[in-house]
Short mmCIF file of C-alpha atoms in Angstrom, two decimals:
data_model
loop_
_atom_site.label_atom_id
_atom_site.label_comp_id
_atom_site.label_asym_id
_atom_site.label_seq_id
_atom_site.Cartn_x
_atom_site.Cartn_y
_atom_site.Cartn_z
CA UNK A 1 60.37 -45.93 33.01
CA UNK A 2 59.48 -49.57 32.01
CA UNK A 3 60.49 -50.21 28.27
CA UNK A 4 57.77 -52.32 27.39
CA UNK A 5 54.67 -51.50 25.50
CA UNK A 6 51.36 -50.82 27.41
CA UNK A 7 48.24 -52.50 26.00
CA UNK A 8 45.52 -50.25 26.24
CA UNK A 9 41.59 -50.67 25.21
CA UNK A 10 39.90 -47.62 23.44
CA UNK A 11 36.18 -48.26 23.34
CA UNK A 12 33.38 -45.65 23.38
CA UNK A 13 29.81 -45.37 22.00
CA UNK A 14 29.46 -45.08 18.01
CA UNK A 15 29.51 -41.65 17.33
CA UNK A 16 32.09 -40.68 20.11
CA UNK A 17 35.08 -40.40 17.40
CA UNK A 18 37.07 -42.79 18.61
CA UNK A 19 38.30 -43.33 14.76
CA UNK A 20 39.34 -39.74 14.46
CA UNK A 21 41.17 -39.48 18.11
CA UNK A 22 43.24 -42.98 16.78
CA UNK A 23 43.74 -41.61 13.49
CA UNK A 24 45.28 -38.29 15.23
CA UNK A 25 47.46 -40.06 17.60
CA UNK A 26 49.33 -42.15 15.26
CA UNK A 27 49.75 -38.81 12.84
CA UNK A 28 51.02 -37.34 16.28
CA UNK A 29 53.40 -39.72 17.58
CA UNK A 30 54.42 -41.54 14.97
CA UNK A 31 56.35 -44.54 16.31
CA UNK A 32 55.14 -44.49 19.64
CA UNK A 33 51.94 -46.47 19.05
CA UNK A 34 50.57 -49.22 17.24
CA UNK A 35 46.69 -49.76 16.25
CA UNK A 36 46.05 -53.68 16.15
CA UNK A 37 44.12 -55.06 13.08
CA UNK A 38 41.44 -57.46 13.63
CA UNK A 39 40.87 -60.47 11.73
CA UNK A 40 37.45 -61.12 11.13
CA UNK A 41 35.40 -63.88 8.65
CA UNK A 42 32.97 -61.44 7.05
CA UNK A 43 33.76 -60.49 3.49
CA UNK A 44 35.51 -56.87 2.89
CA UNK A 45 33.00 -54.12 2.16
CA UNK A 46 34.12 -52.17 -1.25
CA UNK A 47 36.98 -49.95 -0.38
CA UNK A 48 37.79 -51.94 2.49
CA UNK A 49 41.26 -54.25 2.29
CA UNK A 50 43.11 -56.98 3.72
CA UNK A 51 46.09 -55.81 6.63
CA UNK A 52 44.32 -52.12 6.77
CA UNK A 53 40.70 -52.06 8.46
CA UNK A 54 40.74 -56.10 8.52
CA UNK A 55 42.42 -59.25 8.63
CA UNK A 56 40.05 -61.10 6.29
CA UNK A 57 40.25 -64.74 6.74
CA UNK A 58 38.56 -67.80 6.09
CA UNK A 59 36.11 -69.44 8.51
CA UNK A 60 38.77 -72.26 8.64
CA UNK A 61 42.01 -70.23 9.37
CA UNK A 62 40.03 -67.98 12.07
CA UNK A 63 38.80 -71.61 13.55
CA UNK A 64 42.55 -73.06 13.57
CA UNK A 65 44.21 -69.79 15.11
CA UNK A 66 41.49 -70.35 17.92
CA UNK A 67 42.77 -73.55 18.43
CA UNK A 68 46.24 -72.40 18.54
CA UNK A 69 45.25 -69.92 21.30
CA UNK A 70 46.75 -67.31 18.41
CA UNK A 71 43.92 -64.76 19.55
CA UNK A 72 43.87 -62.34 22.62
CA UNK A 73 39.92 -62.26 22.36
CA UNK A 74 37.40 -63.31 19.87
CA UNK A 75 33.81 -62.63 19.41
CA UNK A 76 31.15 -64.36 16.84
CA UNK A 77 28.56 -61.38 15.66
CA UNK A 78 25.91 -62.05 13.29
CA UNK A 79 27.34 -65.14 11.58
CA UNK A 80 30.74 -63.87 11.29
CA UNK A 81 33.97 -64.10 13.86
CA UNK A 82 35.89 -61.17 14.92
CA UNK A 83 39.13 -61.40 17.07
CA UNK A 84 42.42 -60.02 18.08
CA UNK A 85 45.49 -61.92 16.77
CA UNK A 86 48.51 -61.95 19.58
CA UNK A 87 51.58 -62.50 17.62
CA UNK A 88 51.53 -58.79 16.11
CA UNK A 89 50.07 -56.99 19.70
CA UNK A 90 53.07 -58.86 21.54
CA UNK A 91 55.67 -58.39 19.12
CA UNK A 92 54.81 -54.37 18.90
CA UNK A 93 54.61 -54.46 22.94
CA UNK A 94 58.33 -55.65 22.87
CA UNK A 95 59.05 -53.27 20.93
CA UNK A 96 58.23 -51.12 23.44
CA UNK A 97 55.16 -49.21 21.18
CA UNK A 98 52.14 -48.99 22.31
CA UNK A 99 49.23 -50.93 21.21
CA UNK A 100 45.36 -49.87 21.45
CA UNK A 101 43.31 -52.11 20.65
CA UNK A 102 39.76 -50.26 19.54
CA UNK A 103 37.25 -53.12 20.37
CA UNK A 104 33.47 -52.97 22.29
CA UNK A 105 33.05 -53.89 25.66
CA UNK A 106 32.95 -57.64 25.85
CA UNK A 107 35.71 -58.07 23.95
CA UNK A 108 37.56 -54.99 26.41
CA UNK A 109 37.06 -57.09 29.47
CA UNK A 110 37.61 -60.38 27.68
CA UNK A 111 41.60 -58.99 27.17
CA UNK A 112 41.56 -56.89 31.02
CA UNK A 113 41.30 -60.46 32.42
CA UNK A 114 43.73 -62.37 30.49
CA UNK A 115 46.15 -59.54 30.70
CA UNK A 116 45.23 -57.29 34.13
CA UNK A 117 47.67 -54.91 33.75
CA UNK A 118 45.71 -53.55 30.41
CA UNK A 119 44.76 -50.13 30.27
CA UNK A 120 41.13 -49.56 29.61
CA UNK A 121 39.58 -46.47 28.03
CA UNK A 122 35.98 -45.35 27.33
CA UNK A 123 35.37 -41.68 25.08
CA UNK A 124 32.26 -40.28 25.08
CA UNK A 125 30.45 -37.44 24.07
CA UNK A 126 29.88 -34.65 26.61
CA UNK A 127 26.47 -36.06 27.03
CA UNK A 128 23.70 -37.95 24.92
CA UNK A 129 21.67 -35.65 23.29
CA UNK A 130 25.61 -34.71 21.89
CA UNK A 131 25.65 -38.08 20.65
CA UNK A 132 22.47 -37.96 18.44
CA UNK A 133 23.12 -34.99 17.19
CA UNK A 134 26.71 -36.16 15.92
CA UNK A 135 24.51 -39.56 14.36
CA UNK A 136 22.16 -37.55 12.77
CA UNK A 137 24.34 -34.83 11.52
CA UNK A 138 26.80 -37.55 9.72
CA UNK A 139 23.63 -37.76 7.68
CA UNK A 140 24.53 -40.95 6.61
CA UNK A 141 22.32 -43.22 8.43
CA UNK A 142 18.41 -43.51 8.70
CA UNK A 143 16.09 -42.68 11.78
CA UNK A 144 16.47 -46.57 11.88
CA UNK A 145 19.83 -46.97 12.07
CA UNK A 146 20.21 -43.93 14.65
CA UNK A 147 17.95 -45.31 16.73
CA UNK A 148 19.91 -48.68 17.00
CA UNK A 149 23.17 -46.86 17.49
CA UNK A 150 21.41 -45.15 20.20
CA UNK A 151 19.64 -48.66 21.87
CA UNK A 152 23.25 -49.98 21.57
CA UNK A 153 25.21 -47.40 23.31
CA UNK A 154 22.41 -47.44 25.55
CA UNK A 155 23.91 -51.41 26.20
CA UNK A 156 27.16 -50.40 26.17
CA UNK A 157 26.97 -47.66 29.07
CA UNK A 158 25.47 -50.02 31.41
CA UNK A 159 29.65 -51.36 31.61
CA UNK A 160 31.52 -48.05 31.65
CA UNK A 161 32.19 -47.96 35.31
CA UNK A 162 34.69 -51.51 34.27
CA UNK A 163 36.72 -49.29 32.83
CA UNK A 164 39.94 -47.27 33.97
CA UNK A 165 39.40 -43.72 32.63
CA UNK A 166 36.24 -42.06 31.25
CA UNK A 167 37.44 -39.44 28.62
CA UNK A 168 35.30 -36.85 27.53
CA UNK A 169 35.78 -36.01 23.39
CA UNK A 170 34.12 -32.16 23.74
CA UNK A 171 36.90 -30.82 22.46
CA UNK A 172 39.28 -33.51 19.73
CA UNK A 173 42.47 -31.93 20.15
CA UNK A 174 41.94 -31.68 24.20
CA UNK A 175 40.61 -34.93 23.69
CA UNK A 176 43.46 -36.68 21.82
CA UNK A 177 46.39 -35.15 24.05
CA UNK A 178 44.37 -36.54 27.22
CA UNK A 179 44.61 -40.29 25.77
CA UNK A 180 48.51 -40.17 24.78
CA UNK A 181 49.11 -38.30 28.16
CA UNK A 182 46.52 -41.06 30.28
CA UNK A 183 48.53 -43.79 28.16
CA UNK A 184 52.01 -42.54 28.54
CA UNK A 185 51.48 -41.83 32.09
CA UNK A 186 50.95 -45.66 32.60
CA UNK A 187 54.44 -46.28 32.03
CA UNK A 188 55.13 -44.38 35.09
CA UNK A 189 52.81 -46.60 37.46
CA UNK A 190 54.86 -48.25 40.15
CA UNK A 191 53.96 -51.70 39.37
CA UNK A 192 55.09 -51.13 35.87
CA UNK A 193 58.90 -50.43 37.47
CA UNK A 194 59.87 -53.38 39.59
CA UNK A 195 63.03 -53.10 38.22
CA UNK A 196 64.15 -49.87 38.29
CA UNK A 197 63.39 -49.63 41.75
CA UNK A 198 64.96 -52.62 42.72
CA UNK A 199 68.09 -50.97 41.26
CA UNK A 200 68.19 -47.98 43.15
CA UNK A 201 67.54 -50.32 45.91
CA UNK A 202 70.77 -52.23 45.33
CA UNK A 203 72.81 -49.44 44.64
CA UNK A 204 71.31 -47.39 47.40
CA UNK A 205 72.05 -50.64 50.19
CA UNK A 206 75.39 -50.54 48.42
CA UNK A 207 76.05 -47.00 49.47
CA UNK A 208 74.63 -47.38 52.95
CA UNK A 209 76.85 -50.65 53.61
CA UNK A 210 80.12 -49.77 51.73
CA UNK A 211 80.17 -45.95 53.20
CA UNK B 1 35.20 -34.60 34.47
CA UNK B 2 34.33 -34.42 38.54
CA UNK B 3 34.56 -31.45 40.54
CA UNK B 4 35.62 -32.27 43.51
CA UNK B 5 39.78 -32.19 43.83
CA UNK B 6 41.94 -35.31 43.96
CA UNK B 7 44.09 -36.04 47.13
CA UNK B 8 47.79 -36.40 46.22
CA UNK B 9 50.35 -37.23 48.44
CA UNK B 10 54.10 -36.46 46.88
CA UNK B 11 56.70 -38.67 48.93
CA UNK B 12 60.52 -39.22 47.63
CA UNK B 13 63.67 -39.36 48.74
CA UNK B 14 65.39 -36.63 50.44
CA UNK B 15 67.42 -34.79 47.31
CA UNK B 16 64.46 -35.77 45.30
CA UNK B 17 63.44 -32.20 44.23
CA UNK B 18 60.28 -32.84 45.96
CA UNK B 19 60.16 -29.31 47.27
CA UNK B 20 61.17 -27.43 43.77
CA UNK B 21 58.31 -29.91 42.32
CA UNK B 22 55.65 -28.82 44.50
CA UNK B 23 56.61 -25.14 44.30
CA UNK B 24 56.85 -25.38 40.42
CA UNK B 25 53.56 -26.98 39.81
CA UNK B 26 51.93 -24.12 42.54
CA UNK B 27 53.52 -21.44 40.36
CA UNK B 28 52.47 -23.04 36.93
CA UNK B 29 48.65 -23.36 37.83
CA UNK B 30 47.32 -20.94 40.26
CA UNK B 31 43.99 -21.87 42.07
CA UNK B 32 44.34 -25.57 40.51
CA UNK B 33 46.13 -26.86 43.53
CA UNK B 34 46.90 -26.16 47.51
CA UNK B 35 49.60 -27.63 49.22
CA UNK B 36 48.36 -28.77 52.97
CA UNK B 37 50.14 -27.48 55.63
CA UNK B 38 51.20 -30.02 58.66
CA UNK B 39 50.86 -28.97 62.32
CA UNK B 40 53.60 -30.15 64.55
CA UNK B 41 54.57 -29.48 67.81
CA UNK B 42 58.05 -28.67 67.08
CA UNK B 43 59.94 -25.62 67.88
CA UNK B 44 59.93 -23.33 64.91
CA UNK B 45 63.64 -23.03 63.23
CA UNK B 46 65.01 -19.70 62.54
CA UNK B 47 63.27 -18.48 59.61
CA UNK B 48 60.53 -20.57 60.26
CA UNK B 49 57.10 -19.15 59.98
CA UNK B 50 53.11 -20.24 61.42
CA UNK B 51 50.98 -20.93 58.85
CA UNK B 52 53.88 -21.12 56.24
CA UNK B 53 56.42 -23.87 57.06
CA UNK B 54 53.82 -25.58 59.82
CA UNK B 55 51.68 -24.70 62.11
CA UNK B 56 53.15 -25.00 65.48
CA UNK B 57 50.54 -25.45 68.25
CA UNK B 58 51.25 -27.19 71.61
CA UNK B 59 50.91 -30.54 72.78
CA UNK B 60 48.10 -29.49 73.96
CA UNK B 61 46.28 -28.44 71.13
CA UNK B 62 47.72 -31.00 69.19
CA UNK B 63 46.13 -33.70 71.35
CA UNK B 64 43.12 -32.16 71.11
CA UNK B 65 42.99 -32.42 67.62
CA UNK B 66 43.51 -36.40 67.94
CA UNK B 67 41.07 -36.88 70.27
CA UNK B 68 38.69 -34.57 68.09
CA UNK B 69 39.48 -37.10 64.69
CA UNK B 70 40.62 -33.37 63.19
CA UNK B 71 43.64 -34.69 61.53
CA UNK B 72 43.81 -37.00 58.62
CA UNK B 73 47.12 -38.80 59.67
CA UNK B 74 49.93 -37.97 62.34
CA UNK B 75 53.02 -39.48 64.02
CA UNK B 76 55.33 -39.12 66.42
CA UNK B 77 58.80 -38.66 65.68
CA UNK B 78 61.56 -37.64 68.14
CA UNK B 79 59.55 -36.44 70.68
CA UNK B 80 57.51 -33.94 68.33
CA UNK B 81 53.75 -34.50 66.85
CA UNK B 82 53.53 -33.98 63.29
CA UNK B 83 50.25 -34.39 61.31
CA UNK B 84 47.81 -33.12 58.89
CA UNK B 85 44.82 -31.64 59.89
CA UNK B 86 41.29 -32.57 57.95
CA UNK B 87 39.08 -29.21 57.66
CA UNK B 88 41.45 -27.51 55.54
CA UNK B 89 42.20 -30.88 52.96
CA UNK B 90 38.41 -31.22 53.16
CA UNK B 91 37.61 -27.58 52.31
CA UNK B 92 39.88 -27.36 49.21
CA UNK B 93 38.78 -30.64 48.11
CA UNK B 94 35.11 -29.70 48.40
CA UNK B 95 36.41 -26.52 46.04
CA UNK B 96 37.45 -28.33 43.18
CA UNK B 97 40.94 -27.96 44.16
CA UNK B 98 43.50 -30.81 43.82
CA UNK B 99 45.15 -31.10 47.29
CA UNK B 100 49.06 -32.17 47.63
CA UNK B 101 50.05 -33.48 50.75
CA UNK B 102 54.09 -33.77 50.75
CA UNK B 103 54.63 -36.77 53.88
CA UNK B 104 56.67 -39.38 53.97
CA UNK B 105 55.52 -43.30 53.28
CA UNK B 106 54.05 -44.33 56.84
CA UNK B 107 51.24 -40.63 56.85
CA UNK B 108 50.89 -41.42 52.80
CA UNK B 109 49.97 -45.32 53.85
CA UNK B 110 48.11 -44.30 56.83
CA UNK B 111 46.05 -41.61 54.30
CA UNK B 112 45.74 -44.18 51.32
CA UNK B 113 44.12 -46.42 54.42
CA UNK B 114 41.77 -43.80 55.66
CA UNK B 115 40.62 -42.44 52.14
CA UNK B 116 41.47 -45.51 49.33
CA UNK B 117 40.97 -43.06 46.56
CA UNK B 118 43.84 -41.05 47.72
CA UNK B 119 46.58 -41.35 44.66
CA UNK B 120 49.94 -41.58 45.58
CA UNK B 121 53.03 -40.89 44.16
CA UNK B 122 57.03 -41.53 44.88
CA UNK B 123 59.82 -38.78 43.13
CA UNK B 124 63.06 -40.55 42.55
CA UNK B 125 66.25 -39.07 41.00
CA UNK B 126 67.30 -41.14 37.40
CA UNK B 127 69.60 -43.59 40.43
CA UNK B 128 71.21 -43.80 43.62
CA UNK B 129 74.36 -42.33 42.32
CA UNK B 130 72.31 -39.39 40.93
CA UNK B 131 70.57 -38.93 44.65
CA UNK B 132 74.30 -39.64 46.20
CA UNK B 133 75.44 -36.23 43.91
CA UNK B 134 73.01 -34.31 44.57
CA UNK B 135 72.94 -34.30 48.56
CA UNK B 136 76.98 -33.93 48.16
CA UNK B 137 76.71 -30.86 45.59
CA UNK B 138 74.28 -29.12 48.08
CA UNK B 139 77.00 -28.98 49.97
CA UNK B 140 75.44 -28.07 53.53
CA UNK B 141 75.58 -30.97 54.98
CA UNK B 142 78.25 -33.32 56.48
CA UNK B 143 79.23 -36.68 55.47
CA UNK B 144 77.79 -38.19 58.29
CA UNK B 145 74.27 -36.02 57.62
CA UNK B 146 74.44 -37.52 54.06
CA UNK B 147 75.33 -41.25 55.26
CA UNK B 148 72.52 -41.28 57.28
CA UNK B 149 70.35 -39.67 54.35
CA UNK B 150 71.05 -42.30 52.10
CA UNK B 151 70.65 -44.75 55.00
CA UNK B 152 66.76 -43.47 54.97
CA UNK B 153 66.64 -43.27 51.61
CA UNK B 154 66.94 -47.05 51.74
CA UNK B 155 64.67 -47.32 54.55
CA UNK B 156 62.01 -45.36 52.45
CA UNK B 157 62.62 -47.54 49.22
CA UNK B 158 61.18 -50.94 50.74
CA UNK B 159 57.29 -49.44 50.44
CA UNK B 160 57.61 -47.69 46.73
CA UNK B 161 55.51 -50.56 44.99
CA UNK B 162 52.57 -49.58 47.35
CA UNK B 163 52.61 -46.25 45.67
CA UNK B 164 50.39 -45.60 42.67
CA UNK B 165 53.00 -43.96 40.86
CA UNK B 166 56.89 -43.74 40.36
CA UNK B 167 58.17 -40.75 38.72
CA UNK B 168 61.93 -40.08 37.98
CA UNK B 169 63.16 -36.65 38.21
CA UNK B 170 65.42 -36.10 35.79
CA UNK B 171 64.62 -33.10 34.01
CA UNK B 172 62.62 -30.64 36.55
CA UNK B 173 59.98 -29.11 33.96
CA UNK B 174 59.64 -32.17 32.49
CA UNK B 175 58.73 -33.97 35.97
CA UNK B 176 56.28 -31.03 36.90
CA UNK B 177 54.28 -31.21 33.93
CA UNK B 178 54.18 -35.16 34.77
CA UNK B 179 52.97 -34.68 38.27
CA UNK B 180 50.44 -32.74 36.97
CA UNK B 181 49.19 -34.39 33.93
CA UNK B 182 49.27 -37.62 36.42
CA UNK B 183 47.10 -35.55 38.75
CA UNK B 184 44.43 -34.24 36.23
CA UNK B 185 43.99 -37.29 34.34
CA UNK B 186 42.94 -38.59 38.22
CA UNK B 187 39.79 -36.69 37.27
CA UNK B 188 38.89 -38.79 34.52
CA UNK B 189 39.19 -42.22 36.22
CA UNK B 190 35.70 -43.82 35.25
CA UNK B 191 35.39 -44.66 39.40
CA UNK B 192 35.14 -40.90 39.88
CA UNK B 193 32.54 -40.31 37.49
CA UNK B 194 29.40 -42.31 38.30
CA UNK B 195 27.44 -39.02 38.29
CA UNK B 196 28.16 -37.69 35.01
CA UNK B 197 28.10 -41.51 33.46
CA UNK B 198 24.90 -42.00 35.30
CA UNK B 199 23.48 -39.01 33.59
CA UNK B 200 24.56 -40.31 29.79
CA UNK B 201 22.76 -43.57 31.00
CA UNK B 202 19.28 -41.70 31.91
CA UNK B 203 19.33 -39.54 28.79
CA UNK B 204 20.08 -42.34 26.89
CA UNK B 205 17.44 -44.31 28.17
CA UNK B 206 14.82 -41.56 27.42
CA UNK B 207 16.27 -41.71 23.57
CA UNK B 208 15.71 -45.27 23.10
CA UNK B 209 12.05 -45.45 25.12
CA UNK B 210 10.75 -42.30 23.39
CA UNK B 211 11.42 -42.17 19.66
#
């Protein structure tokens, strides 16, 4: 088993609880991963506060850690600038937690190419008339606003086949044990264990030679 | 979540516990997965049973079978065919059952090459030392048996990094249940469901055009 962290994406349409399935993970396995906090321009929304659902920064400071290449992937949306800072996603990955980063599609494949070996993961609904019901039975939002979320997941599906695993939230408990086992399971991947296997190479040439 | 099965091959080295794996994981989940069966052209050893063990046919037959494409890989090795034949991988496949085929790295290559979404993983013992112990403590074979063992098991190590996945067996139970959570999660690779993300897609579509 590698030591290091594995980055891994969790995106999925609005609606698809990908806020509950994080929230249940890190109550789960506490120590094992580590949600990343984005920093972002726009002004904190009451209840909202600075190093829990944000990073809220001036236009200036999220300008200069651009410049200093201080962000894994940054978006501007409506007006306002939304991004990823590195230092605290590589510090946790050498750590050896891992990090999920829960971020839409453009910004998902924005971080798969500057880092390849990042894990990418899509939840969805069992299927789309699912989804609107879950939209309109929050009963929070407005034909409007359902309709939008719907248009926009509409969007975001056309880029689903980019990513690595499509995980199906029927079921949240089912759901949440099939990311930490998708996740963990990366740690196993070959590529992730050059070194081990060099090891038992050297010890197993070793044996072969000295015998 | 797909129905058709995944194609595993299991490869490790000799005094990996691939064997007590693969009979585990049969036990644990009735129905979910069938172990193929290799034909060879071998002489059956004493306790050695058709159908079980192999299937021994003749040269004869066994040629036939090349020349008819009804085997997914073979080789030749000392004299004696070995190889796996296609109709019954296909058929349990085509049932929704995950199909283990336990060959060593050239037949796992040679199957990765013939179907690419074929996943592949290697068992290894914790180290060399641990591999070394365990064909000792058997205690059925002779030094020489167990020199030449290793001798492969060095061979076998050059090709690991062109498996998919590396999986140390240090505690049985706890290997089986990776081996199979590494299996099912196969079924939720986003490149093996275009039908069921495809269907999302439509019904989303219809949302966003009709309301």
């Amino acid at each position: 088993m590698d030591k290091k962290g594995i980055l891994a994406v969790v995106s999925g349409f609005s609606g698809a609880g990908k806020g509950t399935i994080m929230k249940q993970l890190l109550e789960e396995y506490p120590g094992r991963y580590a949600l990343s906090i984005s920093a972002t321009t726009r002004n904190p929304r009451p209840g909202e506060s600075h190093g829990k659902e944000y990073f809220f920064v001036s236009k200036e400071e999220f300008e200069r850690m651009i410049e200093e290449n201080a962000l894994i992937e940054y978006a501007r949306y409506v007006g306002n600038y939304y991004g990823t800072p590195k230092e605290y996603v590589m510090g946790q990955l050498n750590e050896g937690r891992d990090v999920i980063l829960e971020i839409e599609i453009q910004g998902a494949l924005k971080v798969k190419e500057a880092y390849p070996d990042t894990l990418l993961l899509f939840v969805s609904p069992p299927n789309a008339g699912e989804l609107k019901n879950r939209l309109v039975n929050r009963g929070t939002e407005d034909t409007a606003t359902i309709d939008s979320r719907l248009a926009r997941a509409w969007q975001e599906a056309q880029g689903v086949e980019q990513y690595d695993y499509f995980v199906i939230n029927d079921d949240l408990e089912e759901c949440v044990q099939q990311v930490h086992s998708i996740i963990q399971n990366e740690h196993a991947r070959a590529a992730r264990n050059h070194a081990v296997i060099e090891n038992i190479r050297t010890e197993l040439k070793g044996f072969v030679k000295g015998d």
